[in-house]
Amino acid sequence: MRKTSAVDRPDLKYAAYARERLAEMPPPADPEGFALAYHLLHLSYLVVADLESQIHRPRGWTLPGFRLMFKLWLLGPTQPARLAEISAMSRAAVTNAVNTLERDGLVERRPVPDDRRAVAAALTPKGEQAVQEAFADQTRREQQWFAALSPDERSTLTELLVRVLASRPGDTEG
Amino acid sequence: MRKTSAVDRPDLKYAAYARERLAEMPPPADPEGFALAYHLLHLSYLVVADLESQIHRPRGWTLPGFRLMFKLWLLGPTQPARLAEISAMSRAAVTNAVNTLERDGLVERRPVPDDRRAVAAALTPKGEQAVQEAFADQTRREQQWFAALSPDERSTLTELLVRVLASRPGDTEG
DNA sequence: ACGAGATTGTTACGGCCGTAACAATCACCT
DNA sequence: AGGTGATTGTTACGGCCGTAACAATCTCGT
């Protein structure tokens, strides 16, 4: 039975060391602020890399592609501009993602009747099946990631994240 | 005085809608698991994009470049392979990052006496000054991001993230 | 009706990241 | 001493993302 501790994890060991070093420094150094930001970004990075390599790449797709298709699955045909603001991405990134998905036959572009500038991205039947299959796998993998927390703890974590998201600083504040 | 609510935030509005839709679906659909993973990845994405555009790009650098230099600042001259495992990145990504930083005169490569394969990346004086300046700005910006939480709440959030990180699933588990 | 300003989607360019393949070097066992 | 296997750093290639610039189209006030 293999037991893993913080010492076996170079990233956690580094974070602990950095926190100690920052504790010796004068403000604005902030050991606890550093730890919060570091662990948040690092965990997200690991989850993204894991979902990408374990779930989506073996199927020949990507996580960003899946996330876009998942939105189309829930929302139906949607304009790139709306997908961009939902995802907080640039319109150019959506264009590129739709290009790749369209090339693979998972998504198609449709004209919008009322606006000749606009285009709506929509799932093809192949894309819809692809989303449903990957969705089940991704859900199970996400559950594994957070299995170490109790339901109450998971709920607390979600609530704290949402509070930060709802209060996020504007582009020029500060 | 501008008041912002969830309805003004297309991303939060989408997350709430998705959660409702998933609640109507049979397992393995998991509305709360989805919300946790979605908000975690989304918040991280926003913080990364914000630090990049507000702090580092105006100075002519990038967030990944800063994070690498910050590690060198704390650790001293370090081999790319060690930077890669600390950061959970590939060695190729470190090579590319060091190339860019070296081109800009912020980092230099040094031979390692005991191992002729190895190279150590080290901050130049220009790089060291750059890290210190950006560090102060980044710290303040991170504090703004989490100002909506009390110190206790921030501590709880950090602890929950660390628990997940320490228990993370292996490459092939599940 | 018309023109200024905003919006939509696209393209070009550069940076970041992973995988895969490679040569050079090291470690270790026989 | 020799040879197998592992490690180090690099390069090539493709995907993702942002910014900036662009043409086409829509909106709205006059």
Short mmCIF file of C-alpha atoms (C1' of nucleotides) in Angstrom, two decimals:
data_model
loop_
_atom_site.label_atom_id
_atom_site.label_comp_id
_atom_site.label_asym_id
_atom_site.label_seq_id
_atom_site.Cartn_x
_atom_site.Cartn_y
_atom_site.Cartn_z
CA MET A 1 0.00 0.00 0.00
CA ARG A 2 1.54 3.21 -1.20
CA LYS A 3 1.31 6.19 1.08
CA THR A 4 1.84 9.62 -0.42
CA SER A 5 2.74 12.63 1.66
CA ALA A 6 3.44 16.26 0.86
CA VAL A 7 7.12 15.47 0.68
CA ASP A 8 6.49 13.21 -2.31
CA ARG A 9 4.82 16.03 -4.18
CA PRO A 10 7.39 18.48 -5.51
CA ASP A 11 4.72 21.09 -6.15
CA LEU A 12 3.30 20.99 -2.62
CA LYS A 13 6.77 20.93 -1.16
CA TYR A 14 7.68 24.00 -3.20
CA ALA A 15 4.52 25.80 -2.08
CA ALA A 16 5.31 25.14 1.58
CA TYR A 17 8.87 26.38 1.09
CA ALA A 18 7.73 29.51 -0.74
CA ARG A 19 5.28 30.26 2.06
CA GLU A 20 8.07 30.11 4.63
CA ARG A 21 10.30 32.36 2.59
CA LEU A 22 7.52 34.91 2.08
CA ALA A 23 6.80 34.90 5.80
CA GLU A 24 10.27 36.34 6.38
CA MET A 25 9.71 39.19 3.93
CA PRO A 26 8.17 42.59 4.68
CA PRO A 27 4.88 43.65 3.09
CA PRO A 28 3.55 43.58 0.47
CA ALA A 29 4.69 39.96 0.69
CA ASP A 30 1.65 37.90 1.77
CA PRO A 31 2.32 34.23 2.49
CA GLU A 32 -1.34 33.31 2.89
CA GLY A 33 -2.44 35.25 -0.15
CA PHE A 34 0.27 33.53 -2.13
CA ALA A 35 -0.78 30.11 -0.91
CA LEU A 36 -4.41 30.72 -1.84
CA ALA A 37 -3.65 31.97 -5.34
CA TYR A 38 -0.98 29.36 -5.95
CA HIS A 39 -3.07 26.38 -4.90
CA LEU A 40 -6.14 27.60 -6.77
CA LEU A 41 -4.30 28.08 -10.06
CA HIS A 42 -2.25 24.94 -9.62
CA LEU A 43 -5.21 22.70 -8.87
CA SER A 44 -7.08 24.07 -11.84
CA TYR A 45 -4.03 23.46 -14.02
CA LEU A 46 -3.79 19.86 -12.87
CA VAL A 47 -7.49 19.16 -13.35
CA VAL A 48 -7.44 20.66 -16.84
CA ALA A 49 -4.36 18.67 -17.83
CA ASP A 50 -5.85 15.50 -16.36
CA LEU A 51 -9.24 15.82 -18.08
CA GLU A 52 -7.48 16.64 -21.32
CA SER A 53 -5.10 13.68 -21.24
CA GLN A 54 -7.34 11.09 -19.56
CA ILE A 55 -10.73 11.81 -21.12
CA HIS A 56 -10.65 13.90 -24.26
CA ARG A 57 -7.32 13.34 -26.05
CA PRO A 58 -7.81 9.54 -26.14
CA ARG A 59 -11.06 10.21 -28.01
CA GLY A 60 -9.27 12.52 -30.42
CA TRP A 61 -10.75 15.76 -29.03
CA THR A 62 -9.75 18.50 -26.63
CA LEU A 63 -11.15 19.87 -23.38
CA PRO A 64 -11.88 23.34 -24.83
CA GLY A 65 -13.67 21.66 -27.71
CA PHE A 66 -15.74 19.59 -25.31
CA ARG A 67 -16.64 22.59 -23.19
CA LEU A 68 -17.88 24.44 -26.26
CA MET A 69 -19.90 21.43 -27.43
CA PHE A 70 -21.32 20.97 -23.92
CA LYS A 71 -22.62 24.54 -24.02
CA LEU A 72 -24.19 23.93 -27.40
CA TRP A 73 -25.74 20.77 -26.02
CA LEU A 74 -27.47 22.69 -23.23
CA LEU A 75 -28.20 25.92 -25.08
CA GLY A 76 -28.89 24.75 -28.64
CA PRO A 77 -27.55 26.68 -31.65
CA THR A 78 -25.70 29.72 -30.35
CA GLN A 79 -23.80 32.63 -31.83
CA PRO A 80 -20.02 32.75 -31.31
CA ALA A 81 -20.27 36.18 -29.68
CA ARG A 82 -22.54 34.76 -26.97
CA LEU A 83 -20.34 31.71 -26.47
CA ALA A 84 -17.39 34.07 -26.08
CA GLU A 85 -18.99 36.15 -23.33
CA ILE A 86 -20.26 33.08 -21.48
CA SER A 87 -16.78 31.55 -21.57
CA ALA A 88 -14.94 34.85 -21.00
CA MET A 89 -12.91 34.13 -24.13
CA SER A 90 -12.23 36.21 -27.21
CA ARG A 91 -14.38 35.84 -30.29
CA ALA A 92 -11.27 34.85 -32.20
CA ALA A 93 -10.76 31.88 -29.89
CA VAL A 94 -14.33 30.74 -30.49
CA THR A 95 -13.84 31.05 -34.24
CA ASN A 96 -10.77 28.83 -34.06
CA ALA A 97 -12.47 26.27 -31.84
CA VAL A 98 -15.50 26.11 -34.13
CA ASN A 99 -13.18 25.69 -37.12
CA THR A 100 -11.56 22.65 -35.55
CA LEU A 101 -14.88 21.13 -34.47
CA GLU A 102 -16.40 21.80 -37.86
CA ARG A 103 -13.44 20.15 -39.57
CA ASP A 104 -14.03 17.06 -37.42
CA GLY A 105 -17.74 17.02 -38.23
CA LEU A 106 -18.90 17.70 -34.67
CA VAL A 107 -20.30 21.19 -35.17
CA GLU A 108 -21.79 23.07 -38.09
CA ARG A 109 -22.41 26.75 -38.84
CA ARG A 110 -25.85 28.02 -39.71
CA PRO A 111 -26.89 31.45 -40.92
CA VAL A 112 -29.10 33.52 -38.61
CA PRO A 113 -32.29 34.78 -40.29
CA ASP A 114 -32.52 38.19 -38.67
CA ASP A 115 -28.86 39.22 -38.88
CA ARG A 116 -26.71 38.67 -41.93
CA ARG A 117 -23.50 39.23 -39.98
CA ALA A 118 -24.24 36.52 -37.47
CA VAL A 119 -23.65 32.79 -37.54
CA ALA A 120 -24.98 30.14 -35.17
CA ALA A 121 -22.85 27.16 -34.15
CA ALA A 122 -24.85 23.96 -33.73
CA LEU A 123 -24.05 20.36 -32.84
CA THR A 124 -24.22 17.76 -35.58
CA PRO A 125 -25.70 14.34 -34.65
CA LYS A 126 -22.14 13.06 -34.42
CA GLY A 127 -21.26 15.98 -32.11
CA GLU A 128 -24.28 15.34 -29.90
CA GLN A 129 -23.36 11.71 -29.42
CA ALA A 130 -19.75 12.70 -28.75
CA VAL A 131 -20.78 15.14 -26.02
CA GLN A 132 -22.97 12.63 -24.22
CA GLU A 133 -20.26 9.99 -24.17
CA ALA A 134 -17.50 12.31 -22.99
CA PHE A 135 -19.85 13.94 -20.47
CA ALA A 136 -20.31 10.72 -18.54
CA ASP A 137 -16.56 10.06 -18.41
CA GLN A 138 -15.72 13.61 -17.44
CA THR A 139 -18.32 13.64 -14.67
CA ARG A 140 -16.89 10.49 -13.14
CA ARG A 141 -13.34 11.84 -13.35
CA GLU A 142 -14.35 15.10 -11.67
CA GLN A 143 -15.98 13.14 -8.88
CA GLN A 144 -12.72 11.28 -8.32
CA TRP A 145 -10.85 14.55 -8.00
CA PHE A 146 -13.06 15.81 -5.19
CA ALA A 147 -13.76 12.51 -3.49
CA ALA A 148 -11.44 13.44 -0.61
CA LEU A 149 -13.92 16.10 0.53
CA SER A 150 -17.23 15.41 2.23
CA PRO A 151 -20.43 16.65 0.58
CA ASP A 152 -20.54 19.54 3.05
CA GLU A 153 -16.96 20.46 2.31
CA ARG A 154 -17.58 20.35 -1.42
CA SER A 155 -20.56 22.60 -0.93
CA THR A 156 -18.49 25.04 1.11
CA LEU A 157 -15.76 25.07 -1.49
CA THR A 158 -18.23 25.78 -4.27
CA GLU A 159 -19.86 28.56 -2.27
CA LEU A 160 -16.55 30.28 -1.57
CA LEU A 161 -15.55 30.10 -5.22
CA VAL A 162 -18.88 31.58 -6.30
CA ARG A 163 -18.51 34.41 -3.80
CA VAL A 164 -15.13 35.32 -5.26
CA LEU A 165 -16.49 35.06 -8.80
CA ALA A 166 -19.49 37.26 -8.02
CA SER A 167 -17.28 39.96 -6.49
CA ARG A 168 -14.50 39.90 -9.04
CA PRO A 169 -12.59 43.12 -9.61
CA GLY A 170 -13.23 45.08 -12.80
CA ASP A 171 -10.76 45.68 -15.58
CA THR A 172 -9.39 48.90 -14.19
CA GLU A 173 -10.25 48.81 -10.48
CA GLY A 174 -7.24 48.98 -8.25
CA MET B 1 -22.92 53.33 -7.48
CA ARG B 2 -22.95 50.32 -9.73
CA LYS B 3 -24.49 47.16 -8.41
CA THR B 4 -23.65 43.90 -10.12
CA SER B 5 -25.70 40.74 -9.70
CA ALA B 6 -25.43 37.24 -11.07
CA VAL B 7 -27.76 38.19 -13.89
CA ASP B 8 -25.19 40.69 -15.15
CA ARG B 9 -22.59 37.98 -15.36
CA PRO B 10 -23.20 35.76 -18.38
CA ASP B 11 -20.84 33.11 -17.06
CA LEU B 12 -22.57 32.82 -13.67
CA LYS B 13 -25.97 32.91 -15.32
CA TYR B 14 -24.91 30.05 -17.60
CA ALA B 15 -23.58 28.03 -14.67
CA ALA B 16 -26.87 28.39 -12.81
CA TYR B 17 -28.82 27.34 -15.90
CA ALA B 18 -26.55 24.36 -16.51
CA ARG B 19 -27.00 23.25 -12.93
CA GLU B 20 -30.78 23.30 -13.32
CA ARG B 21 -30.63 21.32 -16.51
CA LEU B 22 -28.31 18.72 -15.02
CA ALA B 23 -30.62 18.36 -12.03
CA GLU B 24 -33.29 17.01 -14.38
CA MET B 25 -30.97 14.38 -15.83
CA PRO B 26 -30.38 10.88 -14.49
CA PRO B 27 -26.97 9.82 -13.15
CA PRO B 28 -24.13 10.07 -13.88
CA ALA B 29 -25.19 13.71 -14.26
CA ASP B 30 -24.10 15.51 -11.08
CA PRO B 31 -25.22 19.14 -10.77
CA GLU B 32 -23.14 19.86 -7.69
CA GLY B 33 -20.05 18.17 -9.04
CA PHE B 34 -20.44 20.15 -12.23
CA ALA B 35 -20.80 23.42 -10.32
CA LEU B 36 -17.68 22.74 -8.27
CA ALA B 37 -15.49 21.86 -11.24
CA TYR B 38 -16.92 24.61 -13.41
CA HIS B 39 -16.44 27.40 -10.88
CA LEU B 40 -12.95 26.22 -9.93
CA LEU B 41 -11.70 26.12 -13.51
CA HIS B 42 -13.52 29.27 -14.47
CA LEU B 43 -12.21 31.32 -11.55
CA SER B 44 -8.69 30.16 -12.23
CA TYR B 45 -9.09 31.08 -15.88
CA LEU B 46 -10.27 34.57 -14.98
CA VAL B 47 -7.48 35.17 -12.47
CA VAL B 48 -4.84 33.99 -14.93
CA ALA B 49 -6.21 36.19 -17.70
CA ASP B 50 -6.46 39.14 -15.33
CA LEU B 51 -2.93 38.86 -13.96
CA GLU B 52 -1.63 38.39 -17.47
CA SER B 53 -3.37 41.43 -18.94
CA GLN B 54 -3.26 43.75 -15.92
CA ILE B 55 0.17 43.04 -14.47
CA HIS B 56 2.56 41.25 -16.78
CA ARG B 57 1.69 42.11 -20.40
CA PRO B 58 1.92 45.87 -19.73
CA ARG B 59 5.49 45.25 -18.59
CA GLY B 60 6.21 43.24 -21.73
CA TRP B 61 6.29 39.84 -20.01
CA THR B 62 3.93 36.93 -19.45
CA LEU B 63 2.48 35.21 -16.39
CA PRO B 64 4.19 31.86 -17.10
CA GLY B 65 7.47 33.73 -17.48
CA PHE B 66 6.95 35.48 -14.17
CA ARG B 67 6.09 32.25 -12.38
CA LEU B 68 9.28 30.65 -13.65
CA MET B 69 11.37 33.68 -12.60
CA PHE B 70 9.67 33.76 -9.21
CA LYS B 71 10.74 30.17 -8.62
CA LEU B 72 14.29 31.02 -9.61
CA TRP B 73 14.16 33.99 -7.25
CA LEU B 74 13.28 31.75 -4.31
CA LEU B 75 15.30 28.68 -5.27
CA GLY B 76 18.36 30.14 -6.99
CA PRO B 77 19.82 28.54 -10.14
CA THR B 78 17.75 25.47 -10.95
CA GLN B 79 17.74 22.79 -13.61
CA PRO B 80 14.84 22.77 -16.11
CA ALA B 81 13.93 19.20 -15.16
CA ARG B 82 13.36 20.27 -11.55
CA LEU B 83 11.38 23.35 -12.60
CA ALA B 84 9.24 21.07 -14.75
CA GLU B 85 8.33 18.70 -11.94
CA ILE B 86 7.64 21.55 -9.50
CA SER B 87 5.35 23.19 -12.03
CA ALA B 88 3.84 19.93 -13.32
CA MET B 89 4.81 21.00 -16.83
CA SER B 90 6.74 19.24 -19.55
CA ARG B 91 10.47 19.79 -19.91
CA ALA B 92 9.80 21.09 -23.42
CA ALA B 93 7.60 23.85 -22.03
CA VAL B 94 10.37 24.91 -19.64
CA THR B 95 12.87 24.96 -22.50
CA ASN B 96 10.60 27.26 -24.48
CA ALA B 97 9.96 29.55 -21.51
CA VAL B 98 13.68 29.80 -20.74
CA ASN B 99 14.36 30.58 -24.40
CA THR B 100 11.99 33.53 -24.30
CA LEU B 101 13.31 34.81 -20.98
CA GLU B 102 16.89 34.41 -22.13
CA ARG B 103 16.15 36.32 -25.31
CA ASP B 104 14.79 39.18 -23.17
CA GLY B 105 17.86 39.14 -20.92
CA LEU B 106 15.97 38.09 -17.78
CA VAL B 107 17.42 34.61 -17.37
CA GLU B 108 20.69 32.94 -18.35
CA ARG B 109 21.80 29.33 -18.72
CA ARG B 110 24.80 28.02 -16.82
CA PRO B 111 26.57 24.67 -17.15
CA VAL B 112 26.36 22.34 -14.17
CA PRO B 113 29.78 21.11 -12.99
CA ASP B 114 28.86 17.55 -12.05
CA ASP B 115 26.64 16.70 -15.02
CA ARG B 116 27.48 17.61 -18.57
CA ARG B 117 23.94 16.98 -19.76
CA ALA B 118 22.43 19.41 -17.31
CA VAL B 119 21.93 23.17 -17.49
CA ALA B 120 20.91 25.53 -14.68
CA ALA B 121 18.61 28.48 -15.34
CA ALA B 122 19.47 31.53 -13.27
CA LEU B 123 18.12 35.08 -12.97
CA THR B 124 20.18 37.90 -14.40
CA PRO B 125 20.34 41.16 -12.37
CA LYS B 126 17.73 42.54 -14.77
CA GLY B 127 15.57 39.49 -14.16
CA GLU B 128 15.86 39.78 -10.41
CA GLN B 129 14.76 43.39 -10.45
CA ALA B 130 11.90 42.49 -12.79
CA VAL B 131 10.63 39.78 -10.45
CA GLN B 132 10.64 42.03 -7.42
CA GLU B 133 8.69 44.76 -9.16
CA ALA B 134 6.08 42.45 -10.67
CA PHE B 135 5.81 40.49 -7.40
CA ALA B 136 4.54 43.52 -5.51
CA ASP B 137 1.94 44.30 -8.17
CA GLN B 138 0.80 40.71 -8.48
CA THR B 139 0.44 40.32 -4.72
CA ARG B 140 -1.78 43.39 -4.50
CA ARG B 141 -3.90 42.22 -7.42
CA GLU B 142 -4.36 38.77 -5.86
CA GLN B 143 -5.46 40.41 -2.62
CA GLN B 144 -8.11 42.34 -4.52
CA TRP B 145 -9.44 39.14 -6.01
CA PHE B 146 -10.06 37.52 -2.63
CA ALA B 147 -11.00 40.65 -0.69
CA ALA B 148 -14.63 39.55 -0.63
CA LEU B 149 -13.75 36.69 1.73
CA SER B 150 -12.86 37.08 5.39
CA PRO B 151 -9.45 35.86 6.58
CA ASP B 152 -11.12 32.77 8.03
CA GLU B 153 -12.91 32.07 4.78
CA ARG B 154 -9.71 32.48 2.79
CA SER B 155 -8.00 30.08 5.15
CA THR B 156 -10.81 27.56 4.73
CA LEU B 157 -10.66 27.88 0.96
CA THR B 158 -6.91 27.30 0.94
CA GLU B 159 -7.21 24.31 3.20
CA LEU B 160 -9.86 22.66 1.04
CA LEU B 161 -7.79 23.21 -2.10
CA VAL B 162 -4.72 21.70 -0.45
CA ARG B 163 -6.73 18.68 0.66
CA VAL B 164 -7.81 18.04 -2.91
CA LEU B 165 -4.28 18.56 -4.19
CA ALA B 166 -2.80 16.18 -1.63
CA SER B 167 -5.29 13.45 -2.53
CA ARG B 168 -5.20 13.86 -6.29
CA PRO B 169 -5.92 10.77 -8.36
CA GLY B 170 -3.03 9.12 -10.15
CA ASP B 171 -2.55 8.85 -13.90
CA THR B 172 -4.39 5.59 -14.28
CA GLU B 173 -6.62 5.31 -11.23
CA GLY B 174 -10.28 5.09 -12.07
"C1'" DA C 1 -32.79 58.93 -45.78
"C1'" DC C 2 -28.43 59.06 -44.10
"C1'" DG C 3 -24.19 58.90 -41.72
"C1'" DA C 4 -21.55 58.00 -37.24
"C1'" DG C 5 -20.74 54.47 -34.15
"C1'" DA C 6 -21.26 49.83 -32.55
"C1'" DT C 7 -21.37 44.83 -33.34
"C1'" DT C 8 -20.18 40.31 -35.72
"C1'" DG C 9 -17.13 37.12 -37.44
"C1'" DT C 10 -12.74 36.38 -39.49
"C1'" DT C 11 -7.69 36.46 -40.30
"C1'" DA C 12 -2.69 37.19 -39.08
"C1'" DC C 13 0.65 36.98 -35.71
"C1'" DG C 14 3.02 35.62 -31.50
"C1'" DG C 15 3.16 33.17 -27.04
"C1'" DC C 16 2.20 29.02 -24.37
"C1'" DC C 17 1.69 23.95 -23.79
"C1'" DG C 18 1.76 18.81 -24.76
"C1'" DT C 19 3.47 14.71 -27.20
"C1'" DA C 20 6.93 12.36 -29.67
"C1'" DA C 21 11.46 11.72 -31.25
"C1'" DC C 22 16.32 12.57 -30.84
"C1'" DA C 23 21.41 12.85 -29.36
"C1'" DA C 24 24.28 13.28 -25.45
"C1'" DT C 25 25.32 11.82 -21.09
"C1'" DC C 26 24.94 9.33 -16.82
"C1'" DA C 27 24.09 5.22 -13.59
"C1'" DC C 28 24.46 0.76 -12.63
"C1'" DC C 29 24.99 -4.13 -13.01
"C1'" DT C 30 27.64 -7.85 -14.75
"C1'" DA D 1 35.60 -2.46 -18.85
"C1'" DG D 2 31.31 -2.83 -21.16
"C1'" DG D 3 26.66 -2.44 -22.25
"C1'" DT D 4 21.79 -1.77 -21.06
"C1'" DG D 5 18.57 1.45 -19.41
"C1'" DA D 6 17.40 5.89 -17.55
"C1'" DT D 7 17.82 10.90 -17.54
"C1'" DT D 8 18.61 15.68 -19.57
"C1'" DG D 9 17.72 19.10 -22.70
"C1'" DT D 10 16.28 20.20 -27.26
"C1'" DT D 11 13.54 20.38 -31.59
"C1'" DA D 12 9.36 19.70 -34.59
"C1'" DC D 13 4.60 19.75 -34.87
"C1'" DG D 14 -0.19 20.78 -33.73
"C1'" DG D 15 -3.69 22.86 -30.68
"C1'" DC D 16 -5.24 26.72 -27.82
"C1'" DC D 17 -5.52 31.68 -26.64
"C1'" DG D 18 -5.09 36.90 -26.86
"C1'" DT D 19 -4.48 41.27 -29.38
"C1'" DA D 20 -5.03 43.96 -33.37
"C1'" DA D 21 -6.91 44.96 -37.71
"C1'" DC D 22 -10.41 44.30 -41.16
"C1'" DA D 23 -14.87 44.15 -43.99
"C1'" DA D 24 -19.66 43.49 -43.61
"C1'" DT D 25 -23.65 44.61 -41.32
"C1'" DC D 26 -26.72 46.61 -37.99
"C1'" DT D 27 -28.45 50.61 -34.86
"C1'" DC D 28 -29.86 54.83 -33.92
"C1'" DG D 29 -30.14 59.82 -33.83
"C1'" DT D 30 -30.82 63.61 -36.85
#
